[in-house]
Each structure stands twice: as C-alpha cells, then as structure tokens.
PDB file of C-alpha atoms in Angstrom:
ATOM      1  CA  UNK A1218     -11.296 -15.628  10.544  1.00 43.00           C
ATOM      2  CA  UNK A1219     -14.005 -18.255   9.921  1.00 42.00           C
ATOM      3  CA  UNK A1220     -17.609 -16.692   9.743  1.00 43.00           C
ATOM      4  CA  UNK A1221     -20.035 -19.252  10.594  1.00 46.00           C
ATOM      5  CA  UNK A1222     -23.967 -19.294  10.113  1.00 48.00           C
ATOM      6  CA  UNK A1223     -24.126 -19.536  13.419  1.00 52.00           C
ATOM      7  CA  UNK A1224     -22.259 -16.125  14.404  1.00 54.00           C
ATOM      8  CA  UNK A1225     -24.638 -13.917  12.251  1.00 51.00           C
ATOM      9  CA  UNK A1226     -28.050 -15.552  12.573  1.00 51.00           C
ATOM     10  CA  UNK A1227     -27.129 -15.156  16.782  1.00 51.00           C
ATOM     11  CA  UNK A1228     -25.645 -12.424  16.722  1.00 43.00           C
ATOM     12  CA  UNK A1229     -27.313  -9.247  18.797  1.00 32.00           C
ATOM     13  CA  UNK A1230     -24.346  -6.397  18.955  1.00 34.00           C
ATOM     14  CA  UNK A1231     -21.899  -5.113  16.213  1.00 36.00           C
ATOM     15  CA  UNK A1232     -18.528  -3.836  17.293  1.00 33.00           C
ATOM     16  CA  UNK A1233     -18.376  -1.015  15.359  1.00 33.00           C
ATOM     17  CA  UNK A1234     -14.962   0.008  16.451  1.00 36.00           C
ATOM     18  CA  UNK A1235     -13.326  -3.278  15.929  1.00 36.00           C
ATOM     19  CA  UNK A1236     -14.640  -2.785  12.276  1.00 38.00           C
ATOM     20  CA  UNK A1237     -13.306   0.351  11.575  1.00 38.00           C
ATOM     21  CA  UNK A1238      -9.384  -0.637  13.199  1.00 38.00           C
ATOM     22  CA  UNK A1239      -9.194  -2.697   9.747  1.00 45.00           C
ATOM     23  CA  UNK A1240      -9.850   0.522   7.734  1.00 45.00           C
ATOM     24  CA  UNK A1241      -7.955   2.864   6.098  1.00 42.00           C
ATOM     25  CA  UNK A1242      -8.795   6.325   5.156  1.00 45.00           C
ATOM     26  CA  UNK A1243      -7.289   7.720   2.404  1.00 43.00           C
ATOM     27  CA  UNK A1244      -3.605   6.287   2.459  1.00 44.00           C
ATOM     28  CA  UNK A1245      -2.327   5.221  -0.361  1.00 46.00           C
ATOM     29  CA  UNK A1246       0.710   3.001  -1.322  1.00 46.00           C
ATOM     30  CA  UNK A1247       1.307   1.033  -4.695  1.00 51.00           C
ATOM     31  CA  UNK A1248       2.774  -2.092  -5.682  1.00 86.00           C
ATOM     32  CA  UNK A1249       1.344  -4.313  -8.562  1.00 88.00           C
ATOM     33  CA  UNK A1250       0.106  -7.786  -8.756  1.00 92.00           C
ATOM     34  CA  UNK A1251      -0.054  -9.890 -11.600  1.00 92.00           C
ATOM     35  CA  UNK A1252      -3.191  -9.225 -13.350  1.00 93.00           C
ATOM     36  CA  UNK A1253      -3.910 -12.033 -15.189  1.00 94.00           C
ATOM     37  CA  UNK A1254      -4.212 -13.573 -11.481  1.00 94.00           C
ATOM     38  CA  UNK A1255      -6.081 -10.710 -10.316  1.00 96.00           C
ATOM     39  CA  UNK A1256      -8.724 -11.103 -12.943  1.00 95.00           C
ATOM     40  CA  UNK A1257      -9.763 -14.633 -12.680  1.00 95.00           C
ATOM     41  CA  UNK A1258     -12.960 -14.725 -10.722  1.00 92.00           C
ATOM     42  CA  UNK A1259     -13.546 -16.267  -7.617  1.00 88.00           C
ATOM     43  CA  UNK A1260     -16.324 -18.594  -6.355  1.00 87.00           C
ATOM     44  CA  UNK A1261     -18.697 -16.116  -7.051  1.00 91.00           C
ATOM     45  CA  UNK A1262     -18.118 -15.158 -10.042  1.00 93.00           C
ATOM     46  CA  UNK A1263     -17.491 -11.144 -10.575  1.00 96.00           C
ATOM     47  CA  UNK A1264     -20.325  -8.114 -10.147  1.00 96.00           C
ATOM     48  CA  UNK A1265     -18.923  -6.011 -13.307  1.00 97.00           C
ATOM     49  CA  UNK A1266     -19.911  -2.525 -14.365  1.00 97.00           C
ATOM     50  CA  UNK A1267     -18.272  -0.580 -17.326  1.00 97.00           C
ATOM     51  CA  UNK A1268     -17.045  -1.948 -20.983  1.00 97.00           C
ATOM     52  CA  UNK A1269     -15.118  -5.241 -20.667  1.00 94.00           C
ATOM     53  CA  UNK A1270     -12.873  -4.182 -23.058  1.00 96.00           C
ATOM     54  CA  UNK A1271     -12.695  -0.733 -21.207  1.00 98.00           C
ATOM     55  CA  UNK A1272      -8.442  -0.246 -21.461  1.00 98.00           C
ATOM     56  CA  UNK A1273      -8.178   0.766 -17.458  1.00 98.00           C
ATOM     57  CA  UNK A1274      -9.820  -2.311 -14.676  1.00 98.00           C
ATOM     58  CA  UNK A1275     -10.011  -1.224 -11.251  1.00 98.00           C
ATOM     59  CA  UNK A1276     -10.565  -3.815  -8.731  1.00 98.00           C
ATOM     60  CA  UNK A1277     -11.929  -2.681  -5.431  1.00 98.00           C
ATOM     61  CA  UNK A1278     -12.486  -5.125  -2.203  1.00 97.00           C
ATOM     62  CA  UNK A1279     -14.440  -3.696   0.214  1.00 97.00           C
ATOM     63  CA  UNK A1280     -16.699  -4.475   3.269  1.00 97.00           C
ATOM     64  CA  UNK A1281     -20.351  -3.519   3.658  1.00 97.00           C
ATOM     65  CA  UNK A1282     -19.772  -1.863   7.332  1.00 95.00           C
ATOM     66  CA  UNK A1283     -16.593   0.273   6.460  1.00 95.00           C
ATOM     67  CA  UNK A1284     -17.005   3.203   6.637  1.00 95.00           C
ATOM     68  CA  UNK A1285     -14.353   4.290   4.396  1.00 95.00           C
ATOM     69  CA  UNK A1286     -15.925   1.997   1.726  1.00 97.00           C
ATOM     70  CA  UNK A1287     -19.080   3.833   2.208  1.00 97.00           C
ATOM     71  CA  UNK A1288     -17.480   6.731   1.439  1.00 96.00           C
ATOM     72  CA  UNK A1289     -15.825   6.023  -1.614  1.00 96.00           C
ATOM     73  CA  UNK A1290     -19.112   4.594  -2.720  1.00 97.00           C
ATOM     74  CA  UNK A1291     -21.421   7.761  -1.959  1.00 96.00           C
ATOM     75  CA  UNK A1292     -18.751  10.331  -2.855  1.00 96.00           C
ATOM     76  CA  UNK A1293     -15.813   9.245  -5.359  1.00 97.00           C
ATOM     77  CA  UNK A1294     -17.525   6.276  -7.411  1.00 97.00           C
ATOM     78  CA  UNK A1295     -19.839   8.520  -9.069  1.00 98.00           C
ATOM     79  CA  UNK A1296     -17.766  10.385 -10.274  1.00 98.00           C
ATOM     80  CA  UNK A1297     -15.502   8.119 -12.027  1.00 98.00           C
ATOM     81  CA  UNK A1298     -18.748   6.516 -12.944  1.00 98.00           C
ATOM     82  CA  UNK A1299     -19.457   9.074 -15.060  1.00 98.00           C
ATOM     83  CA  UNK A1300     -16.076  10.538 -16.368  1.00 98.00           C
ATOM     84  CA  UNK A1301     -14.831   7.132 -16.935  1.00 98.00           C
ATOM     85  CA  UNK A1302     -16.853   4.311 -16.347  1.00 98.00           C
ATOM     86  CA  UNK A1303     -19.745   5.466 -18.887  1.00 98.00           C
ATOM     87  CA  UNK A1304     -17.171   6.507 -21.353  1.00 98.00           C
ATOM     88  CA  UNK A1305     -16.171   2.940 -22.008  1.00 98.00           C
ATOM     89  CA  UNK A1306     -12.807   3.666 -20.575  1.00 98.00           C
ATOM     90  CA  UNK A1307     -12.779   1.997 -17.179  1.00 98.00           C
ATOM     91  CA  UNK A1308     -14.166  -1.769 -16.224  1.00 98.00           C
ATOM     92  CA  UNK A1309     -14.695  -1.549 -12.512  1.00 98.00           C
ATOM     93  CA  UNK A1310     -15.446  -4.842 -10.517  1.00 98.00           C
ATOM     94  CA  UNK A1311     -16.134  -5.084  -6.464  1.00 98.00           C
ATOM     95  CA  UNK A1312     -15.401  -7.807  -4.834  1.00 97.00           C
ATOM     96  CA  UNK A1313     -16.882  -8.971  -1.019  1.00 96.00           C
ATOM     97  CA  UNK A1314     -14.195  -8.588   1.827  1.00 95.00           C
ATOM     98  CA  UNK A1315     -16.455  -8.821   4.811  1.00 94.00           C
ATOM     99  CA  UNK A1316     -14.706  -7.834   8.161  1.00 92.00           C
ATOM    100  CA  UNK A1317     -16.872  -9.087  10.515  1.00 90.00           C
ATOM    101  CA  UNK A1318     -20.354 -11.268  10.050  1.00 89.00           C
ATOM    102  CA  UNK A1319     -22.743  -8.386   9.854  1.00 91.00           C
ATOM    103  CA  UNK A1320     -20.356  -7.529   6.419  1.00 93.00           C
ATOM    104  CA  UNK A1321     -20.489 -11.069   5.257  1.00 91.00           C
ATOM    105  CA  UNK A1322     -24.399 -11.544   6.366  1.00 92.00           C
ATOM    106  CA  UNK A1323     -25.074  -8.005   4.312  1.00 95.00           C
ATOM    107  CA  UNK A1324     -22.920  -8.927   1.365  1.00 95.00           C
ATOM    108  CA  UNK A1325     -24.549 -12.628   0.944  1.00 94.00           C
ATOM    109  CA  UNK A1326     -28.401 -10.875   0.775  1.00 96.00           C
ATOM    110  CA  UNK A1327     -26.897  -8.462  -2.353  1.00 97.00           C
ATOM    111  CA  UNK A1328     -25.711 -12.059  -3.615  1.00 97.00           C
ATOM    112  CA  UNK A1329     -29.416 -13.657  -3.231  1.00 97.00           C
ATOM    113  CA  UNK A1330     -30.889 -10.332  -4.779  1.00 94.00           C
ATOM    114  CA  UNK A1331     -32.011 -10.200  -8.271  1.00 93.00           C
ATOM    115  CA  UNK A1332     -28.492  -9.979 -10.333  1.00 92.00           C
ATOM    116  CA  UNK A1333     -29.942  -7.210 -12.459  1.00 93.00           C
ATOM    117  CA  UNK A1334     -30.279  -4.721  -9.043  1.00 95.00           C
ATOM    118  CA  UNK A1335     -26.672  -5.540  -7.361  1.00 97.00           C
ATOM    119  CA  UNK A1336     -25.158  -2.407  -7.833  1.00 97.00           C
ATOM    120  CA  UNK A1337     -28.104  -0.264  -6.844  1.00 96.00           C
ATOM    121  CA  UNK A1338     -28.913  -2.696  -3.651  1.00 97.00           C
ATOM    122  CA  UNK A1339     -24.849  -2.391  -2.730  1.00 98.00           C
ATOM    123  CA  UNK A1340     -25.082   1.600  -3.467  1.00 97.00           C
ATOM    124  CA  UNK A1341     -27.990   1.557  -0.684  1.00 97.00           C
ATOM    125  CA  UNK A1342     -26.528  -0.475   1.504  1.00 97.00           C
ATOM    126  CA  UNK A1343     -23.171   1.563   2.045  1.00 97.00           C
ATOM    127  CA  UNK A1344     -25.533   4.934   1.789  1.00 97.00           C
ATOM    128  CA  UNK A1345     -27.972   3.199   4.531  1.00 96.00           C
ATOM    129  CA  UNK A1346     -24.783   2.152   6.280  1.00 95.00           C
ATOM    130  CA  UNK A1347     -25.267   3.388   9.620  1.00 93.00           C
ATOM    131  CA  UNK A1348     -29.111   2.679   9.939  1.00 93.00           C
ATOM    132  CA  UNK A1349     -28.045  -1.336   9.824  1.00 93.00           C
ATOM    133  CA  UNK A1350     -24.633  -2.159  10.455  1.00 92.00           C
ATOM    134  CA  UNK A1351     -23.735   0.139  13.608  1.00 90.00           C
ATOM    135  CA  UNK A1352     -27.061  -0.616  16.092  1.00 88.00           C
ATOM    136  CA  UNK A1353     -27.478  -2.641  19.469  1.00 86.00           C
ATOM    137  CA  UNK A1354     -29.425  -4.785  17.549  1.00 85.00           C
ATOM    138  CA  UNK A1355     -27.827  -5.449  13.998  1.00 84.00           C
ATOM    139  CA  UNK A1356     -29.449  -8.701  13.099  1.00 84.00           C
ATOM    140  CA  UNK A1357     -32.933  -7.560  13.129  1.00 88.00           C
ATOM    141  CA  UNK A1358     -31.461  -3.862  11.855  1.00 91.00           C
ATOM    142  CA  UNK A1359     -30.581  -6.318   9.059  1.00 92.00           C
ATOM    143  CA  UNK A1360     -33.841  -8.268   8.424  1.00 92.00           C
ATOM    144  CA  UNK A1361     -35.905  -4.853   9.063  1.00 94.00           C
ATOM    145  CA  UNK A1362     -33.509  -2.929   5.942  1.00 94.00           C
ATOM    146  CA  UNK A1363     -33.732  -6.024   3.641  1.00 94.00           C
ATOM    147  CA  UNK A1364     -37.690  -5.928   3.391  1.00 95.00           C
ATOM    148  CA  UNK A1365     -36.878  -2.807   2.061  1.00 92.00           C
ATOM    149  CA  UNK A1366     -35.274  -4.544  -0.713  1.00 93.00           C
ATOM    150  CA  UNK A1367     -37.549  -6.930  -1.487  1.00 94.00           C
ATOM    151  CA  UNK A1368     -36.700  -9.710   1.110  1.00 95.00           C
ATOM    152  CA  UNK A1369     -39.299 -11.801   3.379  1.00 94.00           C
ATOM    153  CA  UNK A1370     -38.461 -12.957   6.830  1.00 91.00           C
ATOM    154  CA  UNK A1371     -38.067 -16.318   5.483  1.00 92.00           C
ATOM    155  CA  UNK A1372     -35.693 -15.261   2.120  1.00 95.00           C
ATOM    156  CA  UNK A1373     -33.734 -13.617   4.312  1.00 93.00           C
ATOM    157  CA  UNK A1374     -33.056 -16.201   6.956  1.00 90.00           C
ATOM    158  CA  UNK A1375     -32.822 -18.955   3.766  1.00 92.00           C
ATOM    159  CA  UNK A1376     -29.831 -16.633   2.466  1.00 93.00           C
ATOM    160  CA  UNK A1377     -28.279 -16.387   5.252  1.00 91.00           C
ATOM    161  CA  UNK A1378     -28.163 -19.930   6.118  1.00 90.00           C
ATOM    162  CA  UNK A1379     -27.162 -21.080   2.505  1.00 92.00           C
ATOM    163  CA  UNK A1380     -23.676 -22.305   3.630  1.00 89.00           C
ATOM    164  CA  UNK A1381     -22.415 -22.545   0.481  1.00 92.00           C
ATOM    165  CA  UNK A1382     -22.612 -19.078  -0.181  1.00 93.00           C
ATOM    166  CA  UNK A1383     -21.456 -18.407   2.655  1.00 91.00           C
ATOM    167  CA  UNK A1384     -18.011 -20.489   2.225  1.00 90.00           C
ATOM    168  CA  UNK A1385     -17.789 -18.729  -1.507  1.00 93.00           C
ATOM    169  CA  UNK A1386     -18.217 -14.901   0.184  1.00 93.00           C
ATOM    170  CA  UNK A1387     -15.871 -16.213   2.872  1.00 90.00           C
ATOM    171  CA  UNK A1388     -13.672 -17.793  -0.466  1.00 92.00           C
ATOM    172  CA  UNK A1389     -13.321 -14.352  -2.240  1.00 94.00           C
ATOM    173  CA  UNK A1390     -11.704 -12.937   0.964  1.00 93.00           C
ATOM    174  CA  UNK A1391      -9.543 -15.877   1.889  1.00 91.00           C
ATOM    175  CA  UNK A1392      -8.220 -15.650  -2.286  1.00 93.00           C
ATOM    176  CA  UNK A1393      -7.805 -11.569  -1.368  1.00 93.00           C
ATOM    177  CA  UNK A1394      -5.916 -11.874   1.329  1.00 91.00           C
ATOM    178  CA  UNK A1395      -3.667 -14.889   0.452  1.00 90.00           C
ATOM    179  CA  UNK A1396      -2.904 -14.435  -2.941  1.00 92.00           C
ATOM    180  CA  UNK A1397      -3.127 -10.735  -2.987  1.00 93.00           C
ATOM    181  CA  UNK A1398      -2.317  -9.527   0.571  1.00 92.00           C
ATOM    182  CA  UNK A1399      -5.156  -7.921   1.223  1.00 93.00           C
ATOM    183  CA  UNK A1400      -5.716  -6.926   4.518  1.00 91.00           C
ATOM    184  CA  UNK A1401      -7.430  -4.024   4.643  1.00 92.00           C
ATOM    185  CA  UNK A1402     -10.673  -1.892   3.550  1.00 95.00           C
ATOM    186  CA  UNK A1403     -11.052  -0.524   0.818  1.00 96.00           C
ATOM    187  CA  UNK A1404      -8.218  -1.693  -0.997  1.00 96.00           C
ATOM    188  CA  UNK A1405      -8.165  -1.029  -5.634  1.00 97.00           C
ATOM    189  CA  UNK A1406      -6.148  -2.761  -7.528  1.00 97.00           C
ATOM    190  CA  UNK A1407      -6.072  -0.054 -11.050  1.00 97.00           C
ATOM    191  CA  UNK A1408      -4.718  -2.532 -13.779  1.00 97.00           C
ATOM    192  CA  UNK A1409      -3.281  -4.670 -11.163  1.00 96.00           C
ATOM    193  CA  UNK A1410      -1.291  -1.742  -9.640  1.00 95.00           C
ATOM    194  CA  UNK A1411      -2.554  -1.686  -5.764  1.00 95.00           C
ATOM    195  CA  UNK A1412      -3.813   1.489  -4.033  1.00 94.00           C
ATOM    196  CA  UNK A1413      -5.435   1.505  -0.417  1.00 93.00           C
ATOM    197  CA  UNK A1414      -7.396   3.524   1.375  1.00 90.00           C
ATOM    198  CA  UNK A1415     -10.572   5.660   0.403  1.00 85.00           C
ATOM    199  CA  UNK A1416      -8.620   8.002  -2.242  1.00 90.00           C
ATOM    200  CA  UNK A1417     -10.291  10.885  -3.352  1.00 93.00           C
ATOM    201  CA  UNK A1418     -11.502  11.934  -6.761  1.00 96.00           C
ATOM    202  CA  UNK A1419      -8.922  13.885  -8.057  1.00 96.00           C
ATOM    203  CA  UNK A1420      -6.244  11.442  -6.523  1.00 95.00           C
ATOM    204  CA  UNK A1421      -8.126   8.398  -8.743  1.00 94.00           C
ATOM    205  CA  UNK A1422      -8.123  10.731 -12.067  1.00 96.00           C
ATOM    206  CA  UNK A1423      -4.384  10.787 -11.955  1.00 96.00           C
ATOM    207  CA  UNK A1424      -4.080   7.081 -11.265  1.00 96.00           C
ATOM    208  CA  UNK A1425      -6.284   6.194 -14.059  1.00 97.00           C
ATOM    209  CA  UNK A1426      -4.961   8.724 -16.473  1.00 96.00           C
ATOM    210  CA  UNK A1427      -1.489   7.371 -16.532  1.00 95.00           C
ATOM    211  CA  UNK A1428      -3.056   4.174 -17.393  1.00 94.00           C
ATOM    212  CA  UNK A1429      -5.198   5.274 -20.569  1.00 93.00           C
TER     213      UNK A1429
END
C-alpha cells in the first residue's frame, strides 16, 4: 500500500471498518525475531520511553485509528508503565504502522510535534480516537483536533505535505512488514519474542516476567 500526499490532504470519509479487519484483539501467538535486527531504528529514528539499559525491550507497532491499539494504550500501557517501565526494568519503543492515510496523516503530525511531548500527544490521540479518526469528515476532524495540540492551519497542512516524512512513516511499515512480518495491529515484539493482539495486563506481566 502506497500512501500518497495526495490521498490524505483529499480525503473526506474514513472507512472505519476496513481499518479495524487488519486488527486483532487480544490473540496472541509467539515466535521470535532476531533482535539485534529488530532494534536498529528505522528512518525515523525510535520514540523511546523507559531505561535503555532496562533488561526486558518491548517493541510495539501500532496504528493511530485501531482500535485495539487504543486500547492497549488507555488501559494496559499504564500499567506496565508503572510496574515496569518506571522501575528501570522495561525499555518500551512504538513504532508507526499506519493502516490507512488518516493513521499515517495522524502519526506524521506526532512526528512534526515538539519531540519532548510525543508520548503525551500519541496518548491523546488514541484516547481522542474516535472524535478524529472515525467521522464523515476526517480530514478537517484532523486539522480541528491538531489545533488542540498546538498546530496552525498552515503547520498542519506543511506536515502533511512534507513527503519525506511521509516516505520514512511509510519506511517504518514497509521494514515491519518485510523484514518482520508484520501484518497486523497491534503487534509487540518482548525481547524480540512476537506477541499480537491487544493482550491484557496480567497476560503482559507473565510475558515480561519470564524475561527478567
């Protein structure tokens, strides 16, 4: 899937459905990858939070208009924020998988954000989720939600037609899905060991504890 300027700057309806289809809630399967692949960043360069010497890294690539995502943001990632992330024993790193160009338009305004407010801007983003992403009229649902962040009418159409972030946001999914197999939303990678779907709590606590 190529997402051009084009598509999200003209784009007037979401299919929210469509979306969802490439989303999985709380299935999980594991295989590994290597890791040392896993951790070398991509065009973008990596949004870290959490010791980087922290003995557990969990990898998660996720879309701004999943649902699922947007669960495991407002529900489970506080908590192992706080039993694990702030205790210097997990490194956790997100990394864009847009699934349509509402997620990629989204995901390239947290990029042209200050650097310092990522998390927090991503955080409101999945917990303002439905107020932007699922309307008739998405692109100005968009523009209208990222003056509340700080954007002007023109920063916000000069992100969104920087095409070379663009091709890196579209870069970090292409390297997911071909050299990781990737293919669906959200998808952790816990020391290069892959899990998929929006697990719960409890289910990540086991996970990470065999790993410390």
């Amino acid at each position: 899937m190529t997402i051009s300027r084009r598509k999200f700057l003209k784009t007037t309806t979401v299919l929210a459905g469509a979306a969802a289809a490439a989303t999985v809630p709380g299935i999980s399967f594991a295989d590994s990858v290597n890791e040392a692949d896993l951790l070398k960043p991509g065009p973008l360069g990596d949004k870290i939070m959490g010791d980087p010497d922290a003995p557990v890294t969990i990898v998660e690539y996720a879309s701004l208009t999943c649902g699922h995502c947007a669960d495991f943001d407002q529900e489970t990632l506080p908590q192992i924020k706080k039993e694990f992330i702030d205790t210097g024993k997990v490194r956790y790193i997100f990394r864009e998988f847009p699934l349509d160009p509402i997620a990629a338009a989204a995901s390239m305004l947290a990029r042209c954000a200050p650097e310092d407010k990522y998390f927090d801007i991503i955080d409101l983003m999945f917990k303002e989720q439905r107020n932007w992403a699922f309307t008739n009229d998405p692109y100005n649902s968009l523009l209208n939600f990222s003056k509340q962040i700080g954007f002007t009418q023109e920063s916000f159409e000069k992100c969104l037609t920087n095409q070379g972030l663009l091709d890196a946001v579209n870069g970090v999914r292409d390297r997911a899905a071909q050299e990781f197999g990737v293919n669906s939303t959200p998808t952790f990678f816990v020391n290069g060991e892959r899990h998929v779907g929006a697990l719960r709590f409890d289910e990540f606590k086991t996970i990470i504890d065999q790993q410390l």
